[in-house]
Amino acid sequence: MFPPGFVWGAATASYQIEGATRADGRSPSIWDTFSHTPGRTHNGDNGDVACDHYRRLDEDLDLLAALGVGSYRFSVAWPRVQPDGKGPANPAGLDFYRRLVGGLRDRGIAPTATLYHWDLPQALEDAGGWVARDTAERFAEYAAVVGEALGDGVERWITVNEPWCSSFHGYGNGLHAPGRTDTGAAVAAVHHLLLGHGQALAALRAGGARSVGITLNLVPVRPASGHEADAAAARRMDGYANRMFLDPLLRGRYPSDMAAAFSSARPGLGVVQPGDLEVIGQPLDFLGVNYYSPAIVADPSRLDEARRAGLVPSERQAERVAAELGVARVVRAGSDRTAMDWEIEPSGLTDLLVGLARDYPVPPVYVTENGAAFCDYVDPDGRVQDPARVEYLDGHLRAVAQAIGEGVEVRGYFCWSLLDNFEWAYGFAKRFGLVWVDYATGARIPKSSFSWYRDVIAANGLA
Ligand code: GBH
């Protein structure tokens, strides 16, 4: 059902699984600061211990081997490698990733390394974070350091994971570290994350890296009705969630409607300098796409009409940048949702991939994350059963197969996530893993989805 050579993978991120936040010279990241600030995360949860992956590396590598993945997507913690965010590498921090990459290769698993999955060294945030242009330069230096240390061992590099989350959730919506609510700062952060991506890509290539891309969280957007006001709201949401990143990366410019919508947000795109868009628009070897759920949007003045059509306001109304842009999120009353309350819609993934290939000159695509949190349960024999996750993954893999059938060059799929882990502001309450983690003991229990996915991988397709 999938093409020969299709890459099957599983994904994680450093702060969500590693723990050992003070080991071997690691410095605090913005997520240590944020999660230790009262009121920022569910239950005050933090990544101090998380899955204790830093100390259970071999056990987790063995789980990956048992799953049979062709590739493992992990991220490198910048504050382990450069505790001050600049300067010489910390050898003990790099050593962990050398052991990780070596351990994968020993097991025949190709490493896919993400350089930035949100754990910015706090020292750099103190100097302005992603609102400061200097952070992009520092990121390129860090990329060169990691590229040189891990070198040939890494099959493919992802510079930045989901710059939308880092910029808008981090600096605009206040939902992620560093927790700021300043739209102008968020838009400047967009630019510096993309600039950092471009500079890091060049640095990695100069060091001999074969395959370099970026991962975006993209959202298929649907208008709540055929009314022009809802269609216009959907265009604004598409600009905010998708085009603000796709256009500079793949077309060499920011979308003019978004530049106008953010024109009063300072510094915003005022930070763009001559030549930056050439750096950002350098050809990618691949585009990573993370997909979880679609978005249905209405014009805020039309929520009553939406309600009459069975569409109810979603909790995401709380997102302040969307509200500023005049975008109201709605969901179908009674629709299937995950434990995150995200609507389940596999066809959204087909639409997204097909639309991307239709609208942009896209390089080959990897689905670098897809998965779901559910209320998994332990059966009388002590097995963790997660039939809802199997159904979610099955549906979304069929959606990928359909996009491939329609001509989109999708080269691989990484399930989020290998392990239950620290789900950012939701703490440990939401479990996305193929493997259950007992946080009290650190014990790992593969769920029923683990053996299901193992069989899919072995068959290169669905039954
Ligand atoms: C990813 O974030 C992360 O890369 C990963 O670390 C995380 O654990 C995983 O997914 C699960 O959350 O409908 O307006 O909220 C994804 C976070 C989820 C944020 C979907 C954007 C869509 C826009 N994204 N959400 S909205």
Coordinates of C-alpha atoms and ligand atoms in Angstrom, one line a residue:
M1 CA 0.0 0.0 0.0
F2 CA 3.0 2.3 0.5
P3 CA 5.8 2.8 -2.0
P4 CA 9.0 0.8 -1.6
G5 CA 11.5 2.7 0.6
F6 CA 8.7 4.6 2.4
V7 CA 10.2 5.8 5.7
W8 CA 8.3 4.6 8.8
G9 CA 9.2 6.4 12.0
A10 CA 8.4 7.6 15.5
A11 CA 9.1 11.0 17.0
T12 CA 9.9 12.7 20.3
A13 CA 11.4 15.9 21.5
S14 CA 14.2 16.6 24.1
Y15 CA 12.4 18.6 26.8
Q16 CA 9.3 16.3 26.6
I17 CA 11.2 13.1 27.4
E18 CA 14.8 13.6 28.6
G19 CA 14.5 14.8 32.2
A20 CA 18.0 15.1 33.8
T21 CA 17.7 18.9 33.3
R22 CA 20.7 19.6 35.4
A23 CA 22.9 16.7 34.3
D24 CA 26.3 17.2 32.6
G25 CA 26.3 20.9 32.4
R26 CA 22.9 21.5 30.9
S27 CA 21.6 25.0 31.6
P28 CA 17.9 26.0 32.0
S29 CA 15.8 26.5 28.9
I30 CA 12.8 28.7 28.5
W31 CA 10.6 25.7 29.1
D32 CA 12.3 25.0 32.5
T33 CA 11.6 28.6 33.5
F34 CA 8.0 28.5 32.1
S35 CA 7.0 25.2 33.6
H36 CA 8.4 26.2 37.0
T37 CA 6.3 29.4 36.9
P38 CA 3.1 28.8 38.9
G39 CA 0.0 28.6 36.8
R40 CA 1.7 28.0 33.4
T41 CA 1.3 24.2 33.1
H42 CA -1.4 21.8 34.1
N43 CA -0.8 20.7 37.7
G44 CA 2.5 22.6 37.7
D45 CA 4.1 19.7 35.8
N46 CA 7.6 20.2 34.4
G47 CA 10.3 18.3 32.5
D48 CA 12.7 17.8 35.4
V49 CA 12.4 14.0 35.2
A50 CA 9.8 13.5 32.4
C51 CA 10.5 10.0 30.9
D52 CA 14.0 9.9 32.3
H53 CA 15.1 9.1 28.8
Y54 CA 18.5 10.7 29.4
R55 CA 19.2 7.8 31.7
R56 CA 17.2 5.1 30.0
L57 CA 18.6 5.7 26.5
D58 CA 19.4 2.1 25.8
E59 CA 16.0 0.8 26.9
D60 CA 14.3 3.3 24.6
L61 CA 16.6 2.5 21.7
D62 CA 15.6 -1.2 22.2
L63 CA 11.9 -0.2 22.0
L64 CA 12.6 1.5 18.7
A65 CA 14.3 -1.6 17.4
A66 CA 11.4 -3.7 18.6
L67 CA 9.0 -1.4 16.8
G68 CA 11.0 -1.8 13.6
V69 CA 11.1 1.8 12.6
G70 CA 13.4 2.8 9.7
S71 CA 14.0 6.2 11.3
Y72 CA 13.7 7.9 14.7
R73 CA 13.0 11.6 14.9
F74 CA 14.5 13.2 18.1
S75 CA 15.5 16.7 19.0
V76 CA 18.8 18.0 20.4
A77 CA 18.6 20.2 23.5
W78 CA 20.5 23.4 22.7
P79 CA 21.1 24.1 26.5
R80 CA 23.0 20.8 26.7
V81 CA 25.2 21.6 23.8
Q82 CA 25.8 25.3 24.4
P83 CA 24.7 26.1 28.0
D84 CA 25.1 29.9 27.4
G85 CA 23.5 29.7 24.0
K86 CA 26.8 30.5 22.4
G87 CA 30.5 29.8 22.4
P88 CA 32.3 26.4 22.7
A89 CA 30.4 23.2 22.9
N90 CA 29.8 21.3 26.1
P91 CA 31.4 17.9 25.4
A92 CA 29.3 16.1 28.0
G93 CA 26.1 17.4 26.4
L94 CA 27.2 16.5 22.9
D95 CA 28.2 13.0 24.1
F96 CA 24.6 12.1 24.9
Y97 CA 23.6 12.7 21.3
R98 CA 26.7 10.9 20.0
R99 CA 25.5 7.9 22.0
L100 CA 22.0 8.3 20.7
V101 CA 23.0 8.5 17.1
G102 CA 25.5 5.7 17.4
G103 CA 22.9 3.5 19.2
L104 CA 20.4 4.1 16.4
R105 CA 23.0 3.2 13.7
D106 CA 23.9 0.1 15.6
R107 CA 20.3 -1.0 15.4
G108 CA 19.9 0.0 11.7
I109 CA 17.7 3.0 12.4
A110 CA 18.3 6.2 10.5
P111 CA 18.5 9.3 12.8
T112 CA 16.3 12.3 11.9
A113 CA 17.6 15.1 14.1
T114 CA 15.6 18.3 14.9
L115 CA 17.9 21.1 16.1
Y116 CA 15.2 23.2 17.8
H117 CA 12.1 21.8 19.4
W118 CA 11.4 24.8 21.6
D119 CA 14.0 24.5 24.4
L120 CA 15.8 27.9 23.8
P121 CA 18.6 28.5 26.4
Q122 CA 17.2 30.9 29.0
A123 CA 20.4 33.0 28.6
L124 CA 19.3 33.8 25.0
E125 CA 15.8 34.6 26.1
D126 CA 17.2 37.0 28.6
A127 CA 19.0 38.7 25.7
G128 CA 15.7 39.1 23.8
G129 CA 14.9 35.5 22.6
W130 CA 13.5 35.1 19.1
V131 CA 12.5 38.7 19.0
A132 CA 16.2 39.6 18.7
R133 CA 17.9 39.1 15.4
D134 CA 21.0 37.9 17.2
T135 CA 19.2 34.6 18.2
A136 CA 19.1 33.6 14.5
E137 CA 22.9 34.1 14.3
R138 CA 23.4 32.1 17.5
F139 CA 21.2 29.3 16.1
A140 CA 23.3 29.0 13.0
E141 CA 26.4 28.7 15.1
Y142 CA 24.8 26.1 17.3
A143 CA 23.7 24.2 14.1
A144 CA 27.3 24.2 12.9
V145 CA 28.5 22.8 16.2
V146 CA 26.0 20.0 16.2
G147 CA 26.5 19.3 12.5
E148 CA 30.2 18.9 13.0
A149 CA 29.8 16.7 16.1
L150 CA 27.2 14.3 14.7
G151 CA 28.1 14.7 11.1
D152 CA 27.6 11.8 8.9
G153 CA 25.6 9.9 11.5
V154 CA 22.5 11.9 10.9
E155 CA 20.5 11.0 7.9
R156 CA 18.3 14.1 7.8
W157 CA 18.2 17.3 9.7
I158 CA 15.2 19.4 10.7
T159 CA 16.2 22.9 11.6
V160 CA 13.2 24.2 13.5
N161 CA 10.0 22.4 14.6
E162 CA 6.8 24.3 14.2
P163 CA 7.9 27.9 14.2
W164 CA 4.2 28.9 14.4
C165 CA 4.1 27.5 18.0
S166 CA 7.4 29.1 19.0
S167 CA 6.4 32.5 17.7
F168 CA 2.7 32.8 18.1
H169 CA 2.1 30.5 21.1
G170 CA 5.3 31.7 22.8
Y171 CA 5.3 35.4 22.2
G172 CA 1.7 36.2 21.1
N173 CA -0.8 33.9 22.8
G174 CA 1.2 33.3 26.0
L175 CA 0.4 29.6 26.0
H176 CA 4.0 28.4 25.5
A177 CA 7.4 29.6 26.8
P178 CA 8.4 32.3 27.2
G179 CA 4.7 33.2 27.8
R180 CA 4.5 36.6 26.2
T181 CA 1.4 38.3 24.8
D182 CA 2.8 40.8 22.3
T183 CA 1.7 40.3 18.7
G184 CA 4.5 42.6 17.4
A185 CA 7.1 40.5 19.2
A186 CA 5.5 37.3 17.9
V187 CA 5.7 38.5 14.3
A188 CA 9.3 39.5 14.7
A189 CA 9.9 36.0 16.2
V190 CA 8.4 34.4 13.1
H191 CA 11.0 36.2 11.0
H192 CA 13.9 35.4 13.2
L193 CA 13.0 31.7 13.5
L194 CA 12.8 31.5 9.7
L195 CA 16.0 33.5 9.3
G196 CA 17.7 31.1 11.8
H197 CA 16.4 28.2 9.8
G198 CA 17.9 29.6 6.6
Q199 CA 21.2 30.3 8.2
A200 CA 21.3 27.0 10.0
L201 CA 20.5 25.2 6.7
A202 CA 23.4 26.9 5.0
A203 CA 25.7 26.0 7.9
L204 CA 24.7 22.4 7.9
R205 CA 25.2 22.1 4.2
A206 CA 28.6 23.8 4.4
G207 CA 29.5 21.0 6.9
G208 CA 28.4 18.3 4.5
A209 CA 24.8 17.5 5.6
R210 CA 23.0 15.6 2.9
S211 CA 19.4 16.4 3.6
V212 CA 18.0 19.4 5.4
G213 CA 14.4 20.6 5.9
I214 CA 12.1 22.4 8.3
T215 CA 8.9 21.1 10.0
L216 CA 5.7 23.2 10.0
N217 CA 2.5 22.5 11.7
L218 CA 0.0 23.1 9.0
V219 CA -3.8 23.4 9.3
P220 CA -6.4 22.7 6.6
V221 CA -8.9 25.6 7.1
R222 CA -12.6 25.4 6.3
P223 CA -15.1 28.3 6.4
A224 CA -18.1 27.8 8.7
S225 CA -20.4 28.6 5.8
G226 CA -20.5 29.8 2.2
H227 CA -21.0 33.3 3.4
E228 CA -18.3 35.7 2.2
A229 CA -17.5 36.9 5.7
D230 CA -16.7 33.4 6.8
A231 CA -14.7 32.8 3.7
A232 CA -12.7 35.9 4.5
A233 CA -12.1 34.7 8.1
A234 CA -10.9 31.4 6.7
R235 CA -8.4 33.2 4.5
R236 CA -7.1 35.1 7.5
M237 CA -6.7 31.9 9.5
D238 CA -4.9 30.3 6.5
G239 CA -2.6 33.3 6.4
Y240 CA -1.9 33.1 10.1
A241 CA -1.4 29.4 10.4
N242 CA 0.0 28.4 7.0
R243 CA 1.0 31.1 4.4
M244 CA 2.9 33.2 6.9
F245 CA 5.5 30.3 6.9
L246 CA 5.0 28.6 3.5
D247 CA 5.2 31.8 1.5
P248 CA 8.6 33.0 2.7
L249 CA 10.0 29.5 2.6
L250 CA 8.7 28.5 -0.8
R251 CA 7.9 31.7 -2.6
G252 CA 10.5 34.1 -1.1
R253 CA 8.0 36.6 0.3
Y254 CA 5.6 37.2 3.2
P255 CA 1.9 37.2 2.1
S256 CA 0.8 40.7 1.5
D257 CA -2.5 40.3 3.3
M258 CA -0.8 39.2 6.5
A259 CA 1.9 41.9 6.2
A260 CA -1.1 44.3 6.1
A261 CA -3.0 42.6 9.0
F262 CA 0.1 42.8 11.2
S263 CA 1.2 46.2 10.0
S264 CA 0.4 48.0 13.3
A265 CA 2.1 45.3 15.4
R266 CA 5.7 46.6 16.2
P267 CA 8.4 45.6 15.5
G268 CA 6.6 42.9 13.5
L269 CA 7.9 42.5 10.0
G270 CA 9.8 45.8 10.4
V271 CA 12.7 43.6 11.4
V272 CA 13.1 42.2 7.9
Q273 CA 16.4 43.3 6.3
P274 CA 17.5 43.2 2.7
G275 CA 18.7 39.7 1.7
D276 CA 16.8 37.9 4.5
L277 CA 14.2 36.5 2.2
E278 CA 16.9 35.0 0.0
V279 CA 18.4 33.2 3.1
I280 CA 14.9 32.0 4.1
G281 CA 13.9 30.9 0.6
Q282 CA 16.9 28.6 -0.1
P283 CA 15.8 25.3 -1.6
L284 CA 14.8 22.7 1.0
D285 CA 15.7 19.0 0.6
F286 CA 12.3 18.2 2.1
L287 CA 9.4 19.8 4.0
G288 CA 8.3 18.3 7.2
V289 CA 4.5 18.5 7.9
N290 CA 2.9 18.0 11.3
Y291 CA -0.8 17.4 11.2
Y292 CA -3.3 16.8 14.0
S293 CA -6.6 18.4 13.2
P294 CA -8.4 20.8 10.8
A295 CA -9.8 24.2 11.7
I296 CA -13.3 25.4 11.0
V297 CA -13.5 29.2 11.3
A298 CA -16.2 31.8 11.3
D299 CA -16.3 35.6 11.2
P300 CA -16.8 36.6 14.9
S301 CA -20.0 38.5 13.9
R302 CA -21.5 35.2 12.6
L303 CA -21.3 32.9 15.6
D304 CA -25.1 32.8 15.9
E305 CA -25.5 31.6 12.4
A306 CA -22.8 29.1 12.9
R307 CA -24.5 27.8 16.1
R308 CA -27.7 27.3 14.1
A309 CA -25.7 25.2 11.6
G310 CA -24.5 23.0 14.5
L311 CA -21.1 24.6 14.9
V312 CA -20.2 25.6 18.5
P313 CA -17.4 28.0 19.6
S314 CA -14.2 26.1 20.5
E315 CA -12.0 26.6 23.5
R316 CA -9.4 28.1 21.1
Q317 CA -11.3 31.4 21.2
A318 CA -8.8 32.0 24.0
E319 CA -6.0 32.5 21.4
R320 CA -5.5 36.2 21.4
V321 CA -3.8 36.6 18.0
A322 CA -6.6 34.8 16.2
A323 CA -9.1 37.0 18.0
E324 CA -7.1 40.1 16.9
L325 CA -7.2 38.9 13.4
G326 CA -11.0 38.5 13.5
V327 CA -11.0 34.7 13.4
A328 CA -13.5 32.7 15.5
R329 CA -12.8 28.9 15.8
V330 CA -15.8 26.6 15.9
V331 CA -16.2 22.8 16.0
R332 CA -19.1 20.5 14.9
A333 CA -21.3 19.8 18.0
G334 CA -20.8 16.2 19.0
S335 CA -17.9 15.5 16.5
D336 CA -15.3 12.9 17.2
R337 CA -12.5 14.4 19.3
T338 CA -9.2 13.3 20.9
A339 CA -8.5 13.8 24.6
M340 CA -7.1 17.2 23.6
D341 CA -10.6 18.1 22.3
W342 CA -9.1 18.3 18.8
E343 CA -11.5 17.1 16.0
I344 CA -10.5 13.9 14.3
E345 CA -10.6 14.2 10.6
P346 CA -8.2 12.1 8.5
S347 CA -9.4 13.6 5.2
G348 CA -7.9 16.9 6.5
L349 CA -4.4 15.3 6.0
T350 CA -5.2 14.3 2.4
D351 CA -6.5 17.8 1.7
L352 CA -3.5 19.4 3.3
L353 CA -1.0 17.4 1.4
V354 CA -2.8 17.6 -2.0
G355 CA -3.4 21.4 -1.5
L356 CA 0.3 21.9 -0.6
A357 CA 1.5 20.2 -3.8
R358 CA -1.1 22.1 -5.9
D359 CA -0.4 25.6 -4.4
Y360 CA 3.4 25.5 -3.8
P361 CA 6.6 24.3 -5.5
V362 CA 7.1 21.8 -2.7
P363 CA 10.1 19.5 -2.2
P364 CA 9.4 15.9 -1.1
V365 CA 7.3 15.8 2.0
Y366 CA 7.6 13.8 5.3
V367 CA 4.8 13.7 7.7
T368 CA 7.0 14.4 10.7
E369 CA 4.3 14.2 13.3
N370 CA 0.8 12.8 13.5
G371 CA -0.9 11.1 16.5
A372 CA -3.3 11.6 19.3
A373 CA -4.0 11.6 23.0
F374 CA -6.7 9.4 24.2
C375 CA -7.8 7.9 27.5
D376 CA -5.9 4.6 27.3
Y377 CA -6.8 1.9 29.7
V378 CA -5.3 -1.1 31.4
D379 CA -7.1 -4.4 30.8
P380 CA -7.5 -7.2 33.4
D381 CA -4.3 -8.8 32.1
G382 CA -2.3 -5.6 32.7
R383 CA -2.1 -4.7 29.0
V384 CA -2.6 -1.1 27.9
Q385 CA -5.3 -0.9 25.3
D386 CA -5.7 2.0 23.0
P387 CA -8.1 1.1 20.2
A388 CA -8.9 4.7 19.6
R389 CA -5.3 5.5 18.8
V390 CA -5.1 2.5 16.4
E391 CA -8.2 3.8 14.6
Y392 CA -6.8 7.4 14.5
L393 CA -3.5 6.2 13.0
D394 CA -5.1 3.8 10.6
G395 CA -7.4 6.5 9.2
H396 CA -4.5 9.0 8.9
L397 CA -2.2 6.5 7.2
R398 CA -5.0 5.9 4.7
A399 CA -5.2 9.6 4.2
V400 CA -1.4 9.7 3.4
A401 CA -1.8 6.8 1.0
Q402 CA -4.6 8.6 -0.8
A403 CA -2.4 11.8 -1.1
I404 CA 0.4 9.6 -2.6
G405 CA -2.1 8.1 -5.0
E406 CA -3.0 11.6 -6.0
G407 CA 0.6 12.3 -6.9
V408 CA 2.0 14.0 -3.8
E409 CA 5.6 12.9 -3.1
V410 CA 5.3 11.8 0.6
R411 CA 8.5 10.0 1.6
G412 CA 7.7 9.0 5.1
Y413 CA 5.5 9.2 8.2
F414 CA 6.6 9.6 11.8
C415 CA 4.1 8.8 14.6
W416 CA 3.9 11.2 17.5
S417 CA 5.0 9.8 19.8
L418 CA 7.1 6.9 20.8
L419 CA 6.5 7.5 24.5
D420 CA 3.9 9.2 26.6
N421 CA 5.6 12.4 27.6
F422 CA 5.5 16.0 28.9
E423 CA 2.7 17.5 26.7
W424 CA 3.9 21.1 27.2
A425 CA 1.2 23.2 29.0
Y426 CA -0.9 20.1 29.4
G427 CA 1.8 18.4 31.4
F428 CA 1.6 14.7 31.9
A429 CA -2.2 14.5 31.7
K430 CA -2.3 13.9 28.0
R431 CA -0.7 10.7 26.6
F432 CA 0.3 10.5 22.9
G433 CA 2.6 7.5 23.2
L434 CA 2.7 4.1 21.5
V435 CA 4.3 3.2 24.8
W436 CA 2.8 3.9 28.2
V437 CA 5.1 5.5 30.7
D438 CA 4.5 4.9 34.4
Y439 CA 5.9 8.2 35.7
A440 CA 6.2 6.9 39.2
T441 CA 8.6 4.2 38.3
G442 CA 9.7 5.1 34.8
A443 CA 8.5 1.7 33.5
R444 CA 7.5 1.4 29.9
I445 CA 4.6 -0.7 28.7
P446 CA 4.0 -0.9 24.9
K447 CA 0.3 -0.2 24.2
S448 CA -1.8 -2.3 21.7
S449 CA -1.0 0.5 19.1
F450 CA 2.7 -0.4 19.4
S451 CA 2.2 -4.0 18.1
W452 CA -0.3 -2.7 15.5
Y453 CA 2.1 -0.1 14.2
R454 CA 5.0 -2.7 14.3
D455 CA 2.9 -4.9 12.0
V456 CA 2.1 -2.0 9.7
I457 CA 5.8 -1.2 9.4
A458 CA 6.7 -4.8 8.7
A459 CA 4.0 -5.1 6.0
N460 CA 4.8 -1.6 4.6
G461 CA 1.1 -1.0 4.6
L462 CA -2.3 -1.6 6.2
A463 CA -4.1 -4.9 6.3
Ligands
GBH1 C1 3.2 19.3 18.3 O1 2.6 20.5 18.6 C2 4.6 19.3 18.9 O2 5.6 19.4 17.9 C3 4.8 18.3 19.9 O3 5.9 18.6 20.7 C4 3.5 18.0 20.7 O4 3.7 17.2 21.7 C5 2.5 17.5 19.7 O5 2.4 18.2 18.6 C6 1.1 17.2 20.4 O6 0.6 18.4 20.8 O7 -6.1 24.3 16.2 O8 -5.4 26.6 16.5 O9 -4.6 24.9 18.0 C7 1.3 20.6 18.0 C8 0.6 21.8 18.6 C9 -1.5 21.4 17.8 C10 -0.6 23.6 17.9 C11 -2.5 21.8 16.8 C12 -1.4 24.0 16.8 C13 -3.4 23.6 15.6 C14 -3.7 25.0 15.6 N1 -0.3 22.2 17.7 N2 -2.7 23.3 16.8 S1 -5.0 25.2 16.7

